[in-house]
């Protein structure tokens, strides 16, 4: 009743449909290119730059692989599959390196259409796969993570698991030994490309076992499928997995009647290797990470100190409304609901689709684990919608009317996603002015030197300036974020300077320690002779504090763009590491649009400056303005500062004239390293030396 009429599609037709879907997917990813091409600030080296921070990790790794060298402990991504693949492509594809990394996501991410269409073909429903490919390849969340410029592992992170689904559906449908190898191969490749898929593939293994027990527990072929999934999951080298899979396949292929006891021995042996090489430990670690994600403070397993939990600040790891969840998966809430209905019906009609439940389940965890997971549900929800569409139109007898209906409804389903693509004009990570500063800085700094800044900028700084950083997009736990945040928010420049030298030297020493029981910060605390972190912090403010011998230069990178996230930065340092005291939250307001009414300056969010009383009005409260500063650049790009003092206490107001922006802030933020050295260019010449001072970027060299 729910099964659709079987289709017999020729190979030529199949290839044509794949080509159409692929070209469609790639072409829509050029919309962002077209819009960005008219913005000069997006260009560097005659090409548009990347629009995601993490991409620079892989770009750095690929660059170093191509050059054949990198520094020890520079955290370059030379061992990462995407960097290795990029370096390989760079040798055979006749385009510049910048062009290659810009367009790889569009061309590789669009490969998703192939396994989606092939799933349809495996079920004798190629049209279903084709419609699903058109929708799924440009669905909001999938597009966001595979758009042009989004150079990241996401370009294949869904292609591989959907390829796994196809391999499994093919094997379950035809039950031939030759379909076992694609299962192990697709899973092994996915594990190589994205090791975090370990949990998903383990769930797939359990799903197949459950499927077998439920529907055909005496069918040894189903256990063979489970075995080859397990081989793909094993935490052993890729070549070892493939060799093992081929060996066991040959055994199955050339042995007509394999004794059940012998098969059981093989299965138990592989299962033993699974547990010996990791088992469920990686899964348990992921579970623990998400259990503790809502806690603002977290303690490391080996730590007695309380740090701020970075997951609490990551938008992708937070709860999301249902409407956002639905739109990211299917483009529209109605489309999503229909897709869910169709998916359930498709599972009932085509039992092998049950194996896709772990993928869909992972996507649905986005409701409480964060929007980053919605991407996993996209392909199967697209199949669900296309199935329901075909099922609903199956009784239309006139072919032209049926195909017209399919075309119109598919176009309607695609339209919200197309609209999203037109509106999703994400900027590049840095502007060319910032990159120009980093490029100039590259000529000044050594590859062994360190740059202290916030983790958002770690990867691009390393790529453009070829230096080392404390933290980056992959290294930003609370214990490593604390020293960086402390430097940026320090209330005096001695504290900032001492921390910069101390933590840099202890970080380098930490790379040589093989049996570490403490993190680098706590090692530093202990070896500097302190038990109480508060005593250590107080001591850093003393001018006479003795720092370790200098082994390299250290620089402070302060970009204008940090202003927007500075309140978040302060969360990591404005705390008592002992956990004994909860400190009050400091105040910083950044205007995004202003209106001068004559009597007041409206800053937004109910905050205004009352000219007649020299106060800041927030709701029903009027707070005195302690001082008013106007800071701006003249024609020679020199900073000019004017100050007016009004009261002994209250809030400080800063008008950054060159940016048309007001800051309303308390003493904590006003005295911070970032505000003093970026906004006012005020620095202690005995501690710091300016290297680059531009309106967009300030870089200082540590002199101690």
Short mmCIF file of N, CA and C in Angstrom, two decimals, residues 627-633 639-645 653-657 679-680:
data_model
loop_
_atom_site.label_atom_id
_atom_site.label_comp_id
_atom_site.label_asym_id
_atom_site.label_seq_id
_atom_site.Cartn_x
_atom_site.Cartn_y
_atom_site.Cartn_z
N UNK A 627 33.28 60.32 32.83
CA UNK A 627 34.12 61.04 31.87
C UNK A 627 33.64 60.72 30.46
N UNK A 628 33.85 61.69 29.58
CA UNK A 628 33.49 61.49 28.17
C UNK A 628 34.75 61.64 27.33
N UNK A 629 34.99 60.65 26.48
CA UNK A 629 36.15 60.67 25.59
C UNK A 629 35.69 60.65 24.14
N UNK A 630 36.38 61.41 23.32
CA UNK A 630 36.20 61.29 21.88
C UNK A 630 37.55 60.91 21.28
N UNK A 631 37.57 59.75 20.61
CA UNK A 631 38.81 59.25 20.01
C UNK A 631 38.58 59.04 18.52
N UNK A 632 39.45 59.59 17.71
CA UNK A 632 39.31 59.43 16.26
C UNK A 632 40.62 59.73 15.56
N UNK A 633 40.67 59.36 14.30
CA UNK A 633 41.90 59.53 13.52
C UNK A 633 41.81 60.76 12.63
N UNK A 639 45.92 59.12 15.89
CA UNK A 639 44.81 59.11 16.83
C UNK A 639 44.76 60.41 17.63
N UNK A 640 43.58 61.02 17.68
CA UNK A 640 43.34 62.23 18.46
C UNK A 640 42.33 61.92 19.56
N UNK A 641 42.65 62.33 20.80
CA UNK A 641 41.77 62.02 21.93
C UNK A 641 41.43 63.31 22.67
N UNK A 642 40.14 63.52 22.92
CA UNK A 642 39.66 64.63 23.73
C UNK A 642 38.91 64.07 24.93
N UNK A 643 39.09 64.70 26.09
CA UNK A 643 38.48 64.19 27.32
C UNK A 643 37.75 65.29 28.07
N UNK A 644 36.59 64.94 28.61
CA UNK A 644 35.84 65.82 29.49
C UNK A 644 35.48 65.03 30.75
N UNK A 645 35.74 65.63 31.92
CA UNK A 645 35.43 64.96 33.19
C UNK A 645 34.19 65.61 33.80
N UNK A 653 31.90 57.18 29.03
CA UNK A 653 31.37 57.12 27.67
C UNK A 653 32.51 57.46 26.71
N UNK A 654 32.68 56.61 25.72
CA UNK A 654 33.71 56.83 24.70
C UNK A 654 33.03 56.91 23.34
N UNK A 655 33.29 57.98 22.63
CA UNK A 655 32.79 58.09 21.26
C UNK A 655 33.95 57.81 20.31
N UNK A 656 33.89 56.68 19.62
CA UNK A 656 34.93 56.34 18.65
C UNK A 656 34.50 56.93 17.31
N UNK A 657 34.94 58.17 17.08
CA UNK A 657 34.44 58.96 15.95
C UNK A 657 34.69 58.30 14.60
N UNK A 679 41.74 51.25 21.94
CA UNK A 679 40.97 52.48 21.75
C UNK A 679 41.84 53.72 21.91
N UNK A 680 42.70 53.73 22.95
CA UNK A 680 43.48 54.93 23.27
C UNK A 680 44.96 54.84 22.86
#
